[in-house]
CSV table of C-alpha atoms and ligand atoms in Angstrom, one decimal:
chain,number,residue,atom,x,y,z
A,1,UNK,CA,78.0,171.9,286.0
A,2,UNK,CA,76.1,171.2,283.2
A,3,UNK,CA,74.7,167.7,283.4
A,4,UNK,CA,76.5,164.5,282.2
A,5,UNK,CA,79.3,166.9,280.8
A,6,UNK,CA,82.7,165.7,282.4
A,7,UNK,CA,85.4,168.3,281.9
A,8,UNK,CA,89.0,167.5,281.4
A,9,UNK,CA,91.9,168.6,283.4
A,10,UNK,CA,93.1,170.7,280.5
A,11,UNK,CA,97.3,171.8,280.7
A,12,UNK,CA,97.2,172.7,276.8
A,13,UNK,CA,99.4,175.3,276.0
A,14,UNK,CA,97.2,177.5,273.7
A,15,UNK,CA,94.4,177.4,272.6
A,16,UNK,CA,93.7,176.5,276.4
A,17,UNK,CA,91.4,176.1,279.3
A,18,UNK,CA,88.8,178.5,279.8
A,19,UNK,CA,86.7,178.9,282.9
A,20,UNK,CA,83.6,176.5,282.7
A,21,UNK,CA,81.4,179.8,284.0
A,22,UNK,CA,82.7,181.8,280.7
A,23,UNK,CA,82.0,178.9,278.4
A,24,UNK,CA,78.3,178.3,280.4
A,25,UNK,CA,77.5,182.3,279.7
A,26,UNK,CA,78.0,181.6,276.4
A,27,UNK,CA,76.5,179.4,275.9
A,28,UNK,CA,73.2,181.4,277.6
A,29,UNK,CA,73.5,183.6,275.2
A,30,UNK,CA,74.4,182.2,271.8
A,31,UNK,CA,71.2,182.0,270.0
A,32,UNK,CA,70.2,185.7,270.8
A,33,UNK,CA,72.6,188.2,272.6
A,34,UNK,CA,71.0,190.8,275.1
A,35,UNK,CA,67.6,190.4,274.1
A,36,UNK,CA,68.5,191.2,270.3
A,37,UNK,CA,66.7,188.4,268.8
A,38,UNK,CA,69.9,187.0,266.7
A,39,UNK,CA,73.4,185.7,267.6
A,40,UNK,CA,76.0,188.0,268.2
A,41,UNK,CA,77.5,185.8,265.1
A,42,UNK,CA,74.7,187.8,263.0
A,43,UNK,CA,75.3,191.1,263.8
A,44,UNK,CA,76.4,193.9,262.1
A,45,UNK,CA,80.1,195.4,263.9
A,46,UNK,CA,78.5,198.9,263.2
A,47,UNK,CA,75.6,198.0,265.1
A,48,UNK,CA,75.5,200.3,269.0
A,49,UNK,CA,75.5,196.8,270.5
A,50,UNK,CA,79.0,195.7,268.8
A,51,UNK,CA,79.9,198.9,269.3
A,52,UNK,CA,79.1,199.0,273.5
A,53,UNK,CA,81.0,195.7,273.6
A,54,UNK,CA,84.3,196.9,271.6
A,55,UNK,CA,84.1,199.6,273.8
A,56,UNK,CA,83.4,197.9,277.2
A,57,UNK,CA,86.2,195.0,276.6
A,58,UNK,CA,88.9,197.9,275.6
A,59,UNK,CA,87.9,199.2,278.9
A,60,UNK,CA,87.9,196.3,281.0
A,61,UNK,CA,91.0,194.8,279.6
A,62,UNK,CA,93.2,198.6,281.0
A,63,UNK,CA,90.8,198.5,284.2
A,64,UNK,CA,92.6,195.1,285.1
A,65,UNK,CA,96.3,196.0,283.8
A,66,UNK,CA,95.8,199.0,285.9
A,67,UNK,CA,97.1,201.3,283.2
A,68,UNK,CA,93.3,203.4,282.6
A,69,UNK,CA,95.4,206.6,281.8
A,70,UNK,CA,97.9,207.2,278.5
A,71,UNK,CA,97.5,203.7,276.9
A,72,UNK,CA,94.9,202.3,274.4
A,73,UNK,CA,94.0,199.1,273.5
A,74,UNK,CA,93.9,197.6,270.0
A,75,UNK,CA,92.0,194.4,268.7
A,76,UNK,CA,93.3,192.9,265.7
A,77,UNK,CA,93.5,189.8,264.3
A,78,UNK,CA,96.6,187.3,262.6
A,79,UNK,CA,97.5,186.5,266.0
A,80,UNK,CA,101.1,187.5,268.2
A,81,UNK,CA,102.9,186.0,265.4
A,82,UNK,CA,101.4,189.1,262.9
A,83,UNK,CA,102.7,191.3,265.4
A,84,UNK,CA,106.1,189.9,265.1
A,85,UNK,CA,105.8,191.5,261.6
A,86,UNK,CA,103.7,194.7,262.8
A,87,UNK,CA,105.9,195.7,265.8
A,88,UNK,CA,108.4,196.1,263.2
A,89,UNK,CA,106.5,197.9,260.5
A,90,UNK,CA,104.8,200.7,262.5
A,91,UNK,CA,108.1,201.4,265.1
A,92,UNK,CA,111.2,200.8,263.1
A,93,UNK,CA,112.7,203.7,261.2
A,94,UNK,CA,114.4,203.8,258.8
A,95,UNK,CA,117.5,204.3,260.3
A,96,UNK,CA,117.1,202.8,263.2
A,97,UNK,CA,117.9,199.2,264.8
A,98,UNK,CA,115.0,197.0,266.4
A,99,UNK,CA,117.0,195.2,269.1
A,100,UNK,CA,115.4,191.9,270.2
A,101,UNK,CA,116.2,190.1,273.8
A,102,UNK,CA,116.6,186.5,273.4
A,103,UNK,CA,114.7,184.2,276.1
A,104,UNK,CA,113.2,181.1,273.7
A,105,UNK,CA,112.0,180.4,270.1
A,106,UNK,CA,109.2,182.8,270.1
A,107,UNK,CA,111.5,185.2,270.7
A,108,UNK,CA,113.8,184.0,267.5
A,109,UNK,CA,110.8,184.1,265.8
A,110,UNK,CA,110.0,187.5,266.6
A,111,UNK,CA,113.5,188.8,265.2
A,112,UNK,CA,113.7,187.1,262.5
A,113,UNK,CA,110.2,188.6,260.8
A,114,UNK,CA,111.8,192.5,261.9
A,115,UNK,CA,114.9,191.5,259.7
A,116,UNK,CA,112.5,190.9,257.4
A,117,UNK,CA,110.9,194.7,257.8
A,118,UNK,CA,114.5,196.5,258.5
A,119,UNK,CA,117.5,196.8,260.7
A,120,UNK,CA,117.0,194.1,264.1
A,121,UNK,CA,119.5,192.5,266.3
A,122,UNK,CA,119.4,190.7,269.2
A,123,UNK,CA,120.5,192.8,272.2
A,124,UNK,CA,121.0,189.7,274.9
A,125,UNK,CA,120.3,185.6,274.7
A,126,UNK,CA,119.9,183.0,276.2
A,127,UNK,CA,120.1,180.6,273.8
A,128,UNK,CA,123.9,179.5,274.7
A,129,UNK,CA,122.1,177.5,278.2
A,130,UNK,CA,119.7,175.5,275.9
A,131,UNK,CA,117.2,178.3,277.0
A,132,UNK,CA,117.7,177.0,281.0
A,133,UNK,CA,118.4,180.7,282.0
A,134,UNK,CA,117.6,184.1,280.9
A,135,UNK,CA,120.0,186.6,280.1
A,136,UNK,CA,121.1,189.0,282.8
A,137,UNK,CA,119.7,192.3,281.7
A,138,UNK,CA,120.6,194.6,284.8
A,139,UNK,CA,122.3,197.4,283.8
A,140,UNK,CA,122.1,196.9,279.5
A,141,UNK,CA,122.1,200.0,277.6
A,142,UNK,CA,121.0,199.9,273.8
A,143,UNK,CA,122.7,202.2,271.8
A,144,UNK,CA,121.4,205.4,270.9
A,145,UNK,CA,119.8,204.4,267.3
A,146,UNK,CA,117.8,201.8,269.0
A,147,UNK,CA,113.8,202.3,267.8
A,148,UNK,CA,112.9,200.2,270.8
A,149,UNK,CA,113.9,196.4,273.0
A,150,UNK,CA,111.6,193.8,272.5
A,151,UNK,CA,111.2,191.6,274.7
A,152,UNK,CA,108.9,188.3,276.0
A,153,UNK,CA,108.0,187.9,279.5
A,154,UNK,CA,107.1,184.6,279.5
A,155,UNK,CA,108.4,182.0,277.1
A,156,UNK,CA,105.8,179.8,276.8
A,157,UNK,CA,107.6,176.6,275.8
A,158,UNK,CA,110.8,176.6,277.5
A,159,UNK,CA,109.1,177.6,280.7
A,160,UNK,CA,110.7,180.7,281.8
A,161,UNK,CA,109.8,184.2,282.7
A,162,UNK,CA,111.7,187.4,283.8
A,163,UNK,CA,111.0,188.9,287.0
A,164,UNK,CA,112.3,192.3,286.5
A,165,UNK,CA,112.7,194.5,283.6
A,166,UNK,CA,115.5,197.2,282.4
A,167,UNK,CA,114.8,201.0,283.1
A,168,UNK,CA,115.6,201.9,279.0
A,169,UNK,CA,115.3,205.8,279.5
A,170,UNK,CA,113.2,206.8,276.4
A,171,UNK,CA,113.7,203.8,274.2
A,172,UNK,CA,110.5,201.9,273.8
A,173,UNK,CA,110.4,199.1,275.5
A,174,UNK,CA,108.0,196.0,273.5
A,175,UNK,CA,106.6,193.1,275.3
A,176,UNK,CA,105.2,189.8,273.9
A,177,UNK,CA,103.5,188.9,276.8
A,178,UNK,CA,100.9,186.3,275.4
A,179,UNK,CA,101.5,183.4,277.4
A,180,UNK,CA,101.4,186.0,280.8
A,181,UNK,CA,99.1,188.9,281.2
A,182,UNK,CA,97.1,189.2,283.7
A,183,UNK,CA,98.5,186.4,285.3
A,184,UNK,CA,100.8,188.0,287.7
A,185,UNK,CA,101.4,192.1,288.8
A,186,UNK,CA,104.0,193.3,286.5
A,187,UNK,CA,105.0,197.6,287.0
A,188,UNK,CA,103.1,198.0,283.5
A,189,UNK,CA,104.1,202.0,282.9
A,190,UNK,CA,107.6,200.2,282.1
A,191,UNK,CA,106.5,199.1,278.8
A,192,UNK,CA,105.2,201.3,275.8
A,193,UNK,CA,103.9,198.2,274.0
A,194,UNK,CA,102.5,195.3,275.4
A,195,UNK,CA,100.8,192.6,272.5
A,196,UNK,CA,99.2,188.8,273.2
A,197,UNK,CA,97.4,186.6,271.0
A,198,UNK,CA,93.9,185.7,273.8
A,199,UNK,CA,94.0,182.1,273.1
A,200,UNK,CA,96.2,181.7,276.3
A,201,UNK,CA,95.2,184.4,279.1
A,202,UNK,CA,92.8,186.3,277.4
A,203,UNK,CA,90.0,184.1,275.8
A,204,UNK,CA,90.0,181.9,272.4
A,205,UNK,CA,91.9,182.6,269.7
A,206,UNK,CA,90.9,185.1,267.0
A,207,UNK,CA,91.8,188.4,268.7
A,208,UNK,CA,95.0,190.0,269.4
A,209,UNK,CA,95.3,193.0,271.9
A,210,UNK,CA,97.8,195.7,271.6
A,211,UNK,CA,98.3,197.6,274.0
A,212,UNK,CA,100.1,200.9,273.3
A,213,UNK,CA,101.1,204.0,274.7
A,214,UNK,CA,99.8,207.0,273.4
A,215,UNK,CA,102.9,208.9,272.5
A,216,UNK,CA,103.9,205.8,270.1
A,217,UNK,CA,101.2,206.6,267.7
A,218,UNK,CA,102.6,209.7,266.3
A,219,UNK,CA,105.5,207.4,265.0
A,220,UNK,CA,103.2,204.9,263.7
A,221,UNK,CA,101.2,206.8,261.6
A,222,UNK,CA,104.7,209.1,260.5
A,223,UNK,CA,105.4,205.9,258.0
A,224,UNK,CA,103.6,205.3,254.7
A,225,UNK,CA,102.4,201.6,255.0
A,226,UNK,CA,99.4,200.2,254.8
A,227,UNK,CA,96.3,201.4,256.6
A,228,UNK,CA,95.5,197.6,257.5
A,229,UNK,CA,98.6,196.8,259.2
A,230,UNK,CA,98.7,200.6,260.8
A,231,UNK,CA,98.3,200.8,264.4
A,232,UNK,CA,97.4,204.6,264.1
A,233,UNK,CA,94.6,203.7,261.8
A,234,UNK,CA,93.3,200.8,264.6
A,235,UNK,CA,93.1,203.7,267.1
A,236,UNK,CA,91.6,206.1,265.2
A,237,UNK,CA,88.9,203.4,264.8
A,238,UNK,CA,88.7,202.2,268.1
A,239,UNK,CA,89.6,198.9,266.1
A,240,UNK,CA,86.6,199.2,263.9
A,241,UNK,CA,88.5,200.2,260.8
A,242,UNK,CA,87.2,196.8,259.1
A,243,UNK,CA,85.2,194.0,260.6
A,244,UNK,CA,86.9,192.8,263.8
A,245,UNK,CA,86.8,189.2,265.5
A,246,UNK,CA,83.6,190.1,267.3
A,247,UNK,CA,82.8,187.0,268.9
A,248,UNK,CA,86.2,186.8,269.8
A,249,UNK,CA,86.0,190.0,271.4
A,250,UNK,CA,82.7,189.1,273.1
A,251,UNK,CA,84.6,186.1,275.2
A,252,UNK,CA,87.8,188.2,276.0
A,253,UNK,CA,84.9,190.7,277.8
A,254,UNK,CA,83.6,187.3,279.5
A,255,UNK,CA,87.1,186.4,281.0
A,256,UNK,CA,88.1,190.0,282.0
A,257,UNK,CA,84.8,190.0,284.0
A,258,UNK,CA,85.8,186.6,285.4
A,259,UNK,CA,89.2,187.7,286.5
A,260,UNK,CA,87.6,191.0,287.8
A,261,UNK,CA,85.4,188.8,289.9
A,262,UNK,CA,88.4,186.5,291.2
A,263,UNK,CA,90.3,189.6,292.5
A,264,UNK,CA,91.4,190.8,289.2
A,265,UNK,CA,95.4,190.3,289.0
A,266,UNK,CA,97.1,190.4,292.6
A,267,UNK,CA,94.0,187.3,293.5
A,268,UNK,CA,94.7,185.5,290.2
A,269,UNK,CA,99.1,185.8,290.7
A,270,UNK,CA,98.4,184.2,294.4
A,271,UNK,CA,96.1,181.3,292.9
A,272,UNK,CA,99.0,180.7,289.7
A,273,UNK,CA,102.5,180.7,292.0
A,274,UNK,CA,100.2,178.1,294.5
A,275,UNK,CA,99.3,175.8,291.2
A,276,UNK,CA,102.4,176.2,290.4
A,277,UNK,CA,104.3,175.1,293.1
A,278,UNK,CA,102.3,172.1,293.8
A,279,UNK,CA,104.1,171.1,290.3
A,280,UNK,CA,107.6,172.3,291.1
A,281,UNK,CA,107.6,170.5,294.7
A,282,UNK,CA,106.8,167.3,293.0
A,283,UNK,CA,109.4,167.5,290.5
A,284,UNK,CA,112.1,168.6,292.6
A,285,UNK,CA,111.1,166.5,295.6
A,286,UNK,CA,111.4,163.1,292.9
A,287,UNK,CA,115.1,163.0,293.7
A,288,UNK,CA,115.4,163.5,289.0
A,289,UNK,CA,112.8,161.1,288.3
A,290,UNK,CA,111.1,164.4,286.9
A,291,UNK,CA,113.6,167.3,286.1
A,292,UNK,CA,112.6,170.7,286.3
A,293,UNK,CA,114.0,172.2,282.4
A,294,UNK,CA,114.5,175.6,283.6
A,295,UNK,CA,116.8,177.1,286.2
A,296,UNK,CA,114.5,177.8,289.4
A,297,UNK,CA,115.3,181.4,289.7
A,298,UNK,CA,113.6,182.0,285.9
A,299,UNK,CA,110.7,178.9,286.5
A,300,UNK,CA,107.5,180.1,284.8
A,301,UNK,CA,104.0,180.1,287.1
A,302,UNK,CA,102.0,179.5,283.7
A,303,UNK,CA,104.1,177.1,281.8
A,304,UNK,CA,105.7,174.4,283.8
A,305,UNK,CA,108.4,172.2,282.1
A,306,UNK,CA,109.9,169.1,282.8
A,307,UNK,CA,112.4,165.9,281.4
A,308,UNK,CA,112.4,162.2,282.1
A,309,UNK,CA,114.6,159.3,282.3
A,310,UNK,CA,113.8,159.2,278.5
A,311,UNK,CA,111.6,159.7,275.6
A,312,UNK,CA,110.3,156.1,275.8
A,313,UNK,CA,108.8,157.2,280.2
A,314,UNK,CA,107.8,160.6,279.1
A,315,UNK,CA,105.5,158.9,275.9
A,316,UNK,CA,104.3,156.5,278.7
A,317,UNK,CA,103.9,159.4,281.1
A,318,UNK,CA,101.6,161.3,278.2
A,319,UNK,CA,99.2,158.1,277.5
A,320,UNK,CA,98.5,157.1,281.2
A,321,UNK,CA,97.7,160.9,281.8
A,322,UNK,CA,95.6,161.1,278.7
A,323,UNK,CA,93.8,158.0,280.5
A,324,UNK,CA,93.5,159.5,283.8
A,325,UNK,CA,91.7,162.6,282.3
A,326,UNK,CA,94.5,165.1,281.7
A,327,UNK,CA,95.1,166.9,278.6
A,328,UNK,CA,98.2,168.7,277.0
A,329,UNK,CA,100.8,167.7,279.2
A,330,UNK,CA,103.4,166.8,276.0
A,331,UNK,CA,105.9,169.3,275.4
A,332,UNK,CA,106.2,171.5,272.3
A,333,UNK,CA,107.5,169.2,269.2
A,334,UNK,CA,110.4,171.3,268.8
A,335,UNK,CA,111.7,170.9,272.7
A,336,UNK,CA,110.4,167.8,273.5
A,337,UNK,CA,110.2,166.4,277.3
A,338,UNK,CA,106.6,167.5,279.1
A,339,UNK,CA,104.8,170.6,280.3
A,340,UNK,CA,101.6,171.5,282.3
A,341,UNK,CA,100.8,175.0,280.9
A,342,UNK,CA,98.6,176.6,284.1
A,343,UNK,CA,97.2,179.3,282.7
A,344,UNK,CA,94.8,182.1,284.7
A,345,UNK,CA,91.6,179.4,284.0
A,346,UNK,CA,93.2,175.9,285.0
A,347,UNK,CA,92.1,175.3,288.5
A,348,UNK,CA,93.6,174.4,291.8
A,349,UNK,CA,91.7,171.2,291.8
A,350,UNK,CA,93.2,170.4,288.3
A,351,UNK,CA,96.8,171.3,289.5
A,352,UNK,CA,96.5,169.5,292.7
A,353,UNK,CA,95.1,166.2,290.8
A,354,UNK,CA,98.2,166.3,288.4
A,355,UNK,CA,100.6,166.7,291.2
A,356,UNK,CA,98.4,163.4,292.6
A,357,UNK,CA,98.4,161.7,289.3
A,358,UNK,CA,102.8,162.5,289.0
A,359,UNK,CA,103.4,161.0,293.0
A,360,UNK,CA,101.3,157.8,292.2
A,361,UNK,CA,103.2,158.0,288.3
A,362,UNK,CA,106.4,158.1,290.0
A,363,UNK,CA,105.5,155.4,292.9
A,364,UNK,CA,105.0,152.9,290.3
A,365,UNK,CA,107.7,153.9,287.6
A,366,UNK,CA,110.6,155.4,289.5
B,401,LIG,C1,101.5,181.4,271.6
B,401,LIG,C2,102.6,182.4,271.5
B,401,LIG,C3,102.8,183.1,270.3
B,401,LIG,C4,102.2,182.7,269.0
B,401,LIG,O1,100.8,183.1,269.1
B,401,LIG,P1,99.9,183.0,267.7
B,401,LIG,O2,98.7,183.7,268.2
B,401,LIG,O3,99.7,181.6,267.5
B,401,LIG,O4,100.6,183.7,266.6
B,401,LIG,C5,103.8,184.1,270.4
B,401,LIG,N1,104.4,184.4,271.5
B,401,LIG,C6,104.2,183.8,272.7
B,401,LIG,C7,104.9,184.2,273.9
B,401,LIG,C8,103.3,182.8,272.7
B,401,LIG,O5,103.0,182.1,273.9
């Protein structure tokens, strides 16, 4: 601990907590990176140390997905909402139909920027429970002239998350998975591309990995758009085609080796469903003083949602957590209610004081 620093319990849902030894690395080695003499700010992306580092975190980052063999990994910037827009640009054809699965806003959002590029539907929704459930996709089969199902694992503000995914045959299947990788084992080869924003899982905001399989790139670079938005273009340049986020970049490489050194994925998904349910028994142990928003069989382990009596407790629930030393714990403007988002860096000693903090909340209020 650095002295006289007092670190909140941070729940914010993006840009969010990141472990205190990343930030204290850092920190280390701010003024002049591996014995360089300048920042890592100062130095030029074509330089063999950017370049190692690139290299390394691209590594790393399939290392802990456990997919080493047939993917690659892209680092762009514009965040997962620019890959709303470039999902659809480098994979939809001309005659062919994008076809979205509908699990919460982001996922709106997502389908309405490919009607934007071509032909997109939705495929399944939610939407008709107030987002409470997720569709039932056992068994779906997309029509032939599908160019792939998009989908997002983890719906960051409602507080869901599917469990299991359809088999699609050969049609691609897309995941926005921002607000989840790495946070719990998911059967990876299943996807053919996987994108998150960092600012969540992966690190602070300013980079954006794609991860793609390698037979996708043929149709990417079949399409005449332009080279900036191409993913072709990205992995011919082992995403040095312009200047990339490189500090960015540099604390994604920081957090993978954190999460390496927890036990990499299976470690970090047994620490995040026992944070989690220290929030989930005190909400559905308050007899509805808290109410859990989401159905339990589709709860989310990173982003836990929640209602009150009213708007008037839950404003009182936000300030007397704000003075208690908690942070982010209002939910998303456009849902209301509150949320705890418990991402791979929030600790068990922050969970376990704001499952204190909502028992002694509740004592006094219910
Ligand atoms: C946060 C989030 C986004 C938006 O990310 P930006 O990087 O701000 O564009 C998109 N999808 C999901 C699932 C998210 O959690």
């Amino acid at each position: 601990m650095i002295e006289g620093t007092k670190r909140a319990y941070n729940f914010n849902p993006g840009p969010a907590a990141l472990p205190l030894e990343v930030l204290e690395q850092a920190q280390k080695e701010f003024v002049s990176y591996a014995g360089q003499g300048m920042s890592l700010l100062e130095m030029s992306h074509r330089s063999k140390t950017v370049e190692r580092l690139n290299e390394e975190t691209q590594e790393l980052l399939l290392e802990l997905l456990g997919i080493r063999a047939g993917y690659r990994v892209l680092f762009m910037g514009g965040g997962a909402s620019m890959q709303f827009a470039l999902v659809p640009t480098n994979l939809l054809a001309e005659n062919k139909v994008g076809r979205y699965v509908l699990s919460g806003s982001f996922s709106e959002k997502a389908l309405a920027e490919a009607k934007a590029v071509g032909a997109a539907e939705a495929l399944a929704s939610g939407k008709d429970s107030g987002w409470s459930r997720l569709p039932d996709l056992a068994g779906i089969a997309p029509k032939s002239d599908t160019a792939y199902v998009h989908i997002t694992t983890n719906n960051t503000i409602e507080g869901s998350r599917f469990s299991t995914f359809p088999d699609l045959g050969t049609i691609p299947l897309v995941a926005d998975m921002t607000s989840d990788i790495l946070s719990r084992e998911l059967d990876m080869k299943r996807f053919a591309l996987i994108y998150a924003g960092a600012q969540k899982n992966l690190g602070p905001a300013g980079v954006t990995a794609v991860i793609l399989r390698d037979d996708l790139l043929a149709q990417c670079s079949a399409r005449s758009i332009p080279t900036i938005f191409n993913y072709a273009a990205y992995a011919q340049h082992r995403s040095l085609y312009n200047t990339p986020p490189v500090h960015a970049i540099y604390m994604m490489k920081l957090m993978l080796e954190w999460a390496k050194n927890q036990g990499g994925v299976t470690a970090l998904e047994k620490r995040n469903a026992y944070k989690a349910a220290l929030l989930y028994e005190v909400i559905d142990s308050s007899g509805g003083f808290y109410e859990g928003i989401v159905e339990k069989l589709f709860r989310s382990d990173m982003n836990v949602t929640w209602r009150m009596k009213d708007e008037e407790m839950e404003k009182r629930f936000v300030r007397e957590s704000e003075r208690n030393g908690f942070e982010g714990l209002a939910g998303h403007r456009s849902v209301g209610g509150l949320r705890a988002s418990a991402y791979n860096a929030v600790t068990v000693e922050a969970c376990k004081a704001l499952a204190d903090f909502m028992l002694d909340f509740e004592k006094r209020n219910g």
